[in-house]
PDB file of C-alpha atoms and ligand atoms in Angstrom:
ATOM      1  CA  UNK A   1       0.000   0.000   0.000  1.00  0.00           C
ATOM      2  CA  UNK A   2       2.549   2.563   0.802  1.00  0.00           C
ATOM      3  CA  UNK A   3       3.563   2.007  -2.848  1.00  0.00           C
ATOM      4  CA  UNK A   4       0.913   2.832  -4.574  1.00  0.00           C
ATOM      5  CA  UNK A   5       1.264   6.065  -1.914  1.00  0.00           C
ATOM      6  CA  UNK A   6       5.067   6.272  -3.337  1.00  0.00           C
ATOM      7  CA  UNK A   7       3.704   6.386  -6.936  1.00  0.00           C
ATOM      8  CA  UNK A   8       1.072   8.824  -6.266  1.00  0.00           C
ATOM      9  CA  UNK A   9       3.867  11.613  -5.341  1.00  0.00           C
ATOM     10  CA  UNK A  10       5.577  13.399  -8.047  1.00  0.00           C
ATOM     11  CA  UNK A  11       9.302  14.077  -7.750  1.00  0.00           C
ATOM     12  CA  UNK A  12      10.353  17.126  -9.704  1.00  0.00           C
ATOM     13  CA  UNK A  13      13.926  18.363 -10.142  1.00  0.00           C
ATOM     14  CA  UNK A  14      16.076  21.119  -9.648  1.00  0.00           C
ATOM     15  CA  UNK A  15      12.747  22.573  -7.643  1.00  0.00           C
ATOM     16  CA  UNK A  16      12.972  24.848  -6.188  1.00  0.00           C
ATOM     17  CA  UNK A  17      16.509  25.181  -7.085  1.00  0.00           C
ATOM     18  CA  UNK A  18      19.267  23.056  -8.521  1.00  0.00           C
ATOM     19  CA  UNK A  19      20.392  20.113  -7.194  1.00  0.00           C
ATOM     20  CA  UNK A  20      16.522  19.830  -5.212  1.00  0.00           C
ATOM     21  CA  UNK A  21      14.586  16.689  -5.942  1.00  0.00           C
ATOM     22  CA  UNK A  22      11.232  18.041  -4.418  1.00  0.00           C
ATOM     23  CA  UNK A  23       8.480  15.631  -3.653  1.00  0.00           C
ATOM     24  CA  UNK A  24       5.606  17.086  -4.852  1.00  0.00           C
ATOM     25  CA  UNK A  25       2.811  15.700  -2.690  1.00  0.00           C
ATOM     26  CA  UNK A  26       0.265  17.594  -4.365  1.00  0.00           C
ATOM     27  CA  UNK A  27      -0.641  14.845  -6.914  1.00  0.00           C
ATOM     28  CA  UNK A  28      -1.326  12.498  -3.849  1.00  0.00           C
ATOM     29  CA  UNK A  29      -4.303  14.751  -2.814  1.00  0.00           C
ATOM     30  CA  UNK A  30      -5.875  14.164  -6.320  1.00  0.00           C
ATOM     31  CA  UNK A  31      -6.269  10.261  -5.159  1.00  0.00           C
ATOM     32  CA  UNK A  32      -8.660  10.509  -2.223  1.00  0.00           C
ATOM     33  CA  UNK A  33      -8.481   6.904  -1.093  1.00  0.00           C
ATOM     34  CA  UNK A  34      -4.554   7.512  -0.845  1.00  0.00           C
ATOM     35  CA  UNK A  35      -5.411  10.525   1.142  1.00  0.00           C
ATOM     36  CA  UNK A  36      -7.177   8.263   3.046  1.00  0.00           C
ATOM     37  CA  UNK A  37      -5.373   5.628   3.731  1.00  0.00           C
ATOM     38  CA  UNK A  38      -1.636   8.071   4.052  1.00  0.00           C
ATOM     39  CA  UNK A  39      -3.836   9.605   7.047  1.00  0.00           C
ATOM     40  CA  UNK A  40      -4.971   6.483   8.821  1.00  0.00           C
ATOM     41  CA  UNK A  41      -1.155   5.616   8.740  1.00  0.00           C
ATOM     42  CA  UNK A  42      -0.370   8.727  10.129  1.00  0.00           C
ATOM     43  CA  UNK A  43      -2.919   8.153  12.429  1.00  0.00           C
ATOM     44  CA  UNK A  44      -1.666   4.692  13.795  1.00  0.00           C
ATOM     45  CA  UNK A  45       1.279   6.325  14.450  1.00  0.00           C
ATOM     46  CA  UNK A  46      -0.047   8.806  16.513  1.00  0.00           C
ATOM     47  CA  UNK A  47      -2.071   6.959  18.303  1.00  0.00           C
ATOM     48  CA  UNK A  48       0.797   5.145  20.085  1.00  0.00           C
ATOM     49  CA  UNK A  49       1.838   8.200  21.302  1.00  0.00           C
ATOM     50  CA  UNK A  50      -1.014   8.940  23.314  1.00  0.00           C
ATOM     51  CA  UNK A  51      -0.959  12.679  21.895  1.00  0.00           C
ATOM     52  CA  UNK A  52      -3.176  15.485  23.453  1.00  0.00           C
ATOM     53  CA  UNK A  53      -3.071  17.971  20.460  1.00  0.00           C
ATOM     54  CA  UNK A  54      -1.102  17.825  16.832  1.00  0.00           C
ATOM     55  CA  UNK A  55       0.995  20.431  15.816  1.00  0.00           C
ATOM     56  CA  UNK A  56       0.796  21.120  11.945  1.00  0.00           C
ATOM     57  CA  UNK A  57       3.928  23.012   9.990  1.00  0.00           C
ATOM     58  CA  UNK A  58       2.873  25.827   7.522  1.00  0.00           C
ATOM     59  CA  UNK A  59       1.466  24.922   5.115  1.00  0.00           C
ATOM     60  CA  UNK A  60       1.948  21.319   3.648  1.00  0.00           C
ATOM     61  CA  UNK A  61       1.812  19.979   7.006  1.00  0.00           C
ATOM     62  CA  UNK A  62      -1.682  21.115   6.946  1.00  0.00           C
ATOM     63  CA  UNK A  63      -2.594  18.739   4.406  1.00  0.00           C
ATOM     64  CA  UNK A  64      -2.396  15.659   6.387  1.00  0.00           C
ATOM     65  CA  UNK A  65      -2.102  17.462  10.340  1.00  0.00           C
ATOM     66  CA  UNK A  66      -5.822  18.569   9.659  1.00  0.00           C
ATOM     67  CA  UNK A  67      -7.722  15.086   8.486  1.00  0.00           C
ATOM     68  CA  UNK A  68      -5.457  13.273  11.342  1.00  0.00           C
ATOM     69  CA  UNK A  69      -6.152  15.313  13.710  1.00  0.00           C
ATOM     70  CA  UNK A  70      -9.896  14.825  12.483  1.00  0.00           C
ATOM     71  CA  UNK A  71      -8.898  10.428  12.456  1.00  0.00           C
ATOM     72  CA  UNK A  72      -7.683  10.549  16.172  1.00  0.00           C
ATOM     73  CA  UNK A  73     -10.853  13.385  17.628  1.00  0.00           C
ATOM     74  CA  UNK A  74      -7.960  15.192  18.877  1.00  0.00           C
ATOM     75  CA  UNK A  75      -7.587  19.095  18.160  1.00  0.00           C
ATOM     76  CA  UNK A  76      -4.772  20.955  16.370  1.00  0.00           C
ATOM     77  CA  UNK A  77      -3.082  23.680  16.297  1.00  0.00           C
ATOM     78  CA  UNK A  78      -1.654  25.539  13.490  1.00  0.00           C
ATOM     79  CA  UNK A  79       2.503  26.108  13.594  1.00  0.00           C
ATOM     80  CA  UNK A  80       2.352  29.656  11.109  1.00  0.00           C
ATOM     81  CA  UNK A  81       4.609  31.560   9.244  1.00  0.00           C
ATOM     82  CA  UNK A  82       5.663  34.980  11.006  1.00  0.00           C
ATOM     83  CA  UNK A  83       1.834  37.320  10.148  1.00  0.00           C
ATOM     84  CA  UNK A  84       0.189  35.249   9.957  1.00  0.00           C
ATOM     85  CA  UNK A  85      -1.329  34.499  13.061  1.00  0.00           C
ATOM     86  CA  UNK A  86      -3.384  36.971  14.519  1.00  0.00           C
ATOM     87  CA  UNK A  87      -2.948  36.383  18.520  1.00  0.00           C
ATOM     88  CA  UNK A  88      -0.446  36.420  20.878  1.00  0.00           C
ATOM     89  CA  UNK A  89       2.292  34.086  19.622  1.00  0.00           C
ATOM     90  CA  UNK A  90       5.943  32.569  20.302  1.00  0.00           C
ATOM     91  CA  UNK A  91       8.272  32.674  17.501  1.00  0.00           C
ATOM     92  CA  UNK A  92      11.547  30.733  16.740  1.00  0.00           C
ATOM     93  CA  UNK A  93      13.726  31.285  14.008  1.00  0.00           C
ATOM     94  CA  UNK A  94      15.835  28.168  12.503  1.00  0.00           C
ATOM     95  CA  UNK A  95      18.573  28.528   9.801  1.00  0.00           C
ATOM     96  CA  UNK A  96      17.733  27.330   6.160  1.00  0.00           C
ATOM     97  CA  UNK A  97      20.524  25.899   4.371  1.00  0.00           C
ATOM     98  CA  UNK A  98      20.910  30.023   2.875  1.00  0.00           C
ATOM     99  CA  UNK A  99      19.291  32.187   5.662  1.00  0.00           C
ATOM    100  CA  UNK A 100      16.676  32.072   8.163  1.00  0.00           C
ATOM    101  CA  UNK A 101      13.353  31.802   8.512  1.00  0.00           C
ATOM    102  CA  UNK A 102      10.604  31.899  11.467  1.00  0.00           C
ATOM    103  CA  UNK A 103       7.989  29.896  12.494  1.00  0.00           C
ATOM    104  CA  UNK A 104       4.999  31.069  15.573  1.00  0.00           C
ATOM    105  CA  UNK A 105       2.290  29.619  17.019  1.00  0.00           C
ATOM    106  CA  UNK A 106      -0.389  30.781  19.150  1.00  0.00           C
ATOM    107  CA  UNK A 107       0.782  31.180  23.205  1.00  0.00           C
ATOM    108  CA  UNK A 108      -2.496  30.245  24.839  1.00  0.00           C
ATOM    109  CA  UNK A 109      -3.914  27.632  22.374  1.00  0.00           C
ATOM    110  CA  UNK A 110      -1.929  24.190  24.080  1.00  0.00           C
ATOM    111  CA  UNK A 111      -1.770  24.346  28.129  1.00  0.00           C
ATOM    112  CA  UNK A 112       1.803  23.514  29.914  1.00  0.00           C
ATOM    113  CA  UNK A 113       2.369  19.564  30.476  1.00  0.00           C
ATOM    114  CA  UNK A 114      -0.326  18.562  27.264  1.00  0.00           C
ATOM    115  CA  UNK A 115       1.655  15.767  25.043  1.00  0.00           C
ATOM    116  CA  UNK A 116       2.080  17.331  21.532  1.00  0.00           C
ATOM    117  CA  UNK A 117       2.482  15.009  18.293  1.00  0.00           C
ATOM    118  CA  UNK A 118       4.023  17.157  15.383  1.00  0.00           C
ATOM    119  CA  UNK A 119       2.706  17.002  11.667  1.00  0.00           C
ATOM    120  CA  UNK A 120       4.768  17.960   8.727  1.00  0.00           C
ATOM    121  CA  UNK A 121       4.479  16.868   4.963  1.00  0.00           C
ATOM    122  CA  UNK A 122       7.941  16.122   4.702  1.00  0.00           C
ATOM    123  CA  UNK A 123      11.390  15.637   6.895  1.00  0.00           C
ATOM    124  CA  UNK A 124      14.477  16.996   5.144  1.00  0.00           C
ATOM    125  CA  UNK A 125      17.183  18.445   7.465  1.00  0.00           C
ATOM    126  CA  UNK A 126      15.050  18.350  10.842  1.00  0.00           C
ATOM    127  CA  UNK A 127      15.341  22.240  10.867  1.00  0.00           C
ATOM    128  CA  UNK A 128      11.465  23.019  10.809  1.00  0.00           C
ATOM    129  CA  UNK A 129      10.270  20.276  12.687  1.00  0.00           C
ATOM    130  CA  UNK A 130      12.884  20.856  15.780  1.00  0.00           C
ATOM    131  CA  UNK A 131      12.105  24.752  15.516  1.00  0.00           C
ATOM    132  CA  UNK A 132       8.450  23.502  16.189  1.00  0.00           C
ATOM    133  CA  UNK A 133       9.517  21.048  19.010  1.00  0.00           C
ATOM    134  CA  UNK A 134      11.264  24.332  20.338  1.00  0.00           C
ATOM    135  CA  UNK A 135       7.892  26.110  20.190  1.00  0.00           C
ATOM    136  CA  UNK A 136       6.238  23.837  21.448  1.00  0.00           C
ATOM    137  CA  UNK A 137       8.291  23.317  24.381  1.00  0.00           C
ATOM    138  CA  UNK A 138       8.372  26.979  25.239  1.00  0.00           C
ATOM    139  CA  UNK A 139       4.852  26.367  25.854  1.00  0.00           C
ATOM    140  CA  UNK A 140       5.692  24.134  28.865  1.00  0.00           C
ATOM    141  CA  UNK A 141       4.076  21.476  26.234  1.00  0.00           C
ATOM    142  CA  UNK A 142       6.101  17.961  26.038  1.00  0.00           C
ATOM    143  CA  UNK A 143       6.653  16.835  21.920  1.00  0.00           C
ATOM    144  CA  UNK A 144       5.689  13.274  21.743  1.00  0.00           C
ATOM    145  CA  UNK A 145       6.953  12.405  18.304  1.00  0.00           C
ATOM    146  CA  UNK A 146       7.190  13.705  15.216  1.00  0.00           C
ATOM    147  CA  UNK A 147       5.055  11.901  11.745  1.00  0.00           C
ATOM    148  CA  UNK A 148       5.303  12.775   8.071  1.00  0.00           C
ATOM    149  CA  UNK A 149       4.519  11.850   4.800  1.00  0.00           C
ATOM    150  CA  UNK A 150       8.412  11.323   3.447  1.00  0.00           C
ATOM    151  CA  UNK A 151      11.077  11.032   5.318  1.00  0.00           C
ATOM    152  CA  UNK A 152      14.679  11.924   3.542  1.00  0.00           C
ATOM    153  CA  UNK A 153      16.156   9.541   5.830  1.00  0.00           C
ATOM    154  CA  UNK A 154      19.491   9.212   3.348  1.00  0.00           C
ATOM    155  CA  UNK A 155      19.696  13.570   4.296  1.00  0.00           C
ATOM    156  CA  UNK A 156      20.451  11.955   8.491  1.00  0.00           C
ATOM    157  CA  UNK A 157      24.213  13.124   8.411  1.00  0.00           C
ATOM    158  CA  UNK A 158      23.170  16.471   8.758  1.00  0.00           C
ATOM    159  CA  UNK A 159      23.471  18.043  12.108  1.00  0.00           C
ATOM    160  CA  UNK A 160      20.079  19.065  12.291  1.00  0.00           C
ATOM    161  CA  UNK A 161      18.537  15.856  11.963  1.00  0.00           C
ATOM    162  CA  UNK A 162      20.913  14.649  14.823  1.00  0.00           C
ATOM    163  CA  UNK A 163      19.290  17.045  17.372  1.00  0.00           C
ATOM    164  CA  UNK A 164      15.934  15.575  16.218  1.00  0.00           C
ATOM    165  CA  UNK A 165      16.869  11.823  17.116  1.00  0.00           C
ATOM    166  CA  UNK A 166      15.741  12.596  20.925  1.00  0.00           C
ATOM    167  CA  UNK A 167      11.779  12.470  19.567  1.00  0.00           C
ATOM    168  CA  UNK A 168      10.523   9.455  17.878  1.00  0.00           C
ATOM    169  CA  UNK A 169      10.240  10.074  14.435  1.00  0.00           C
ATOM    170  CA  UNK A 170       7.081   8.244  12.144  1.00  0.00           C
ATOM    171  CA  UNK A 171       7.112   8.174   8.270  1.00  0.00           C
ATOM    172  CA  UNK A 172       4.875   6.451   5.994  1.00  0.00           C
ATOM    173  CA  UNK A 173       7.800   6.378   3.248  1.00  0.00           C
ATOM    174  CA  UNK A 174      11.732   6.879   3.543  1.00  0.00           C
ATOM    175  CA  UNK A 175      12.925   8.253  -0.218  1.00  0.00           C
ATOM    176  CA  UNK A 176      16.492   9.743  -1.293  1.00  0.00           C
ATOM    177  CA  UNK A 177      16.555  12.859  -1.042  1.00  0.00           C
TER     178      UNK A 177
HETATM  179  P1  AMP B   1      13.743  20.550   6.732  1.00  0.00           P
HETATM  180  O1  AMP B   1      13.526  21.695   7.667  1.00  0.00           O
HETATM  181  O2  AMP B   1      15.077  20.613   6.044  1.00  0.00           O
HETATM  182  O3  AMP B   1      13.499  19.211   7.400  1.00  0.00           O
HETATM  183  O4  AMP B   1      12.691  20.692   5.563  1.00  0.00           O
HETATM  184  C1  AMP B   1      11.383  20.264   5.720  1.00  0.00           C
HETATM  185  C2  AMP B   1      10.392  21.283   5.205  1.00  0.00           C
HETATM  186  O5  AMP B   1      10.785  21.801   3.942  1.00  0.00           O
HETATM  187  C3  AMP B   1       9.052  20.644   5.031  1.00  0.00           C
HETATM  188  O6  AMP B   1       8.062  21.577   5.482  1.00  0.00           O
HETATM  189  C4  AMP B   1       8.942  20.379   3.539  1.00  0.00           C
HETATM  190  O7  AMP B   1       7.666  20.753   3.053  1.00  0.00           O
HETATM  191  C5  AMP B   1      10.005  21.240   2.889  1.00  0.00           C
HETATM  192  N1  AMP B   1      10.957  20.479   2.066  1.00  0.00           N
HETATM  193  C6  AMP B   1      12.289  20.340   2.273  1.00  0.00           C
HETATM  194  N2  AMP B   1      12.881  19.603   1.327  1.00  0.00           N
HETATM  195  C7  AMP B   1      11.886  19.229   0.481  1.00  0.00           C
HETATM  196  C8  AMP B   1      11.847  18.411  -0.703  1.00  0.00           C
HETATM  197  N3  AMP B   1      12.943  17.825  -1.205  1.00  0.00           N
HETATM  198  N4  AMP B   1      10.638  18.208  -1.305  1.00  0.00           N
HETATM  199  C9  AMP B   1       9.524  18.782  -0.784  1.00  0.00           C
HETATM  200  N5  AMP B   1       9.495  19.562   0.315  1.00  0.00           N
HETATM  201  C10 AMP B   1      10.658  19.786   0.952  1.00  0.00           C
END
């Protein structure tokens, strides 16, 4: 089954630079049994983490944190771009592989102690799902794992992914990156 999940997702070169293979996991919402069953995977995972609330990345992480969430009757919470959000937030910045960017989420929307799985479409260097865990966390939340779609588990020599190691980490498929 995750196969015919594998197939489903276009890989495009040299996207959105050169030397990027970028999974394009937009062609996998056109197949909504695959939808289907990529989010009751996700949602097995999950489960054994006996997760309070799911934290979804900006914005592919939507995609799948939303219907999971939806699988499991737990709630979610939005991780946002820097404007996007119109409350009181936390922000944490995290270093691309040119730059910087920014990620903030809501500060009253998960109480202190509440176990937090995290939701992304895809895990390349760690560096947006640990600047999540790091949001989360200044919450006084606890991150209880962290599930996605892909994981570019050939991409683990890079430091960021070492930092990640301390969560348990969930993917429906492992690809080259
Ligand atoms: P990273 O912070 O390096 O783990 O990158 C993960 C984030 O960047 C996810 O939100 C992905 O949507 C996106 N991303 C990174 N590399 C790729 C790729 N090769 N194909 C698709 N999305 C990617």
């Amino acid at each position: 089954m995750p196969e015919a999940i594998r197939s489903a997702i276009r890989v495009i070169p040299d996207f959105p630079k050169e030397g990027i293979q970028f999974y394009d996991l937009s062609t996998l919402l056109l197949q909504p049994d695959l939808v289907k069953q990529t989010t009751e995977l996700l949602a097995l995972y999950v489960a054994e983490w006996n997760a309070d609330y799911i934290a979804a990345i900006d914005a592919r992480g939507f995609w799948f944190g939303a219907p999971v969430a939806q699988n499991l009757g737990l709630p979610w919470v939005p991780v946002r771009k820097p404007g996007k959000l119109p409350g009181s937030v936390r922000s944490q910045e995290y270093e691309l592989e040119y730059g910087t960017d920014t990620l903030c989420i809501h500060d009253d929307v998960i109480p202190a102690g509440a176990r937090v799985a995290i939701i992304d479409d895809l895990l390349a260097t760690g560096g947006t799902a640990m600047a999540t865990a790091n949001l989360i966390e200044q919450l006084g939340a606890t991150v209880v794992g962290f599930a996605c779609v892909v994981d570019l588990a050939n991409l683990d020599f890079l430091p960021n992914r070492k930092n990640l190691t301390q969560y348990p980490i969930a993917s429906v498929l492992e690809a080259e990156g």
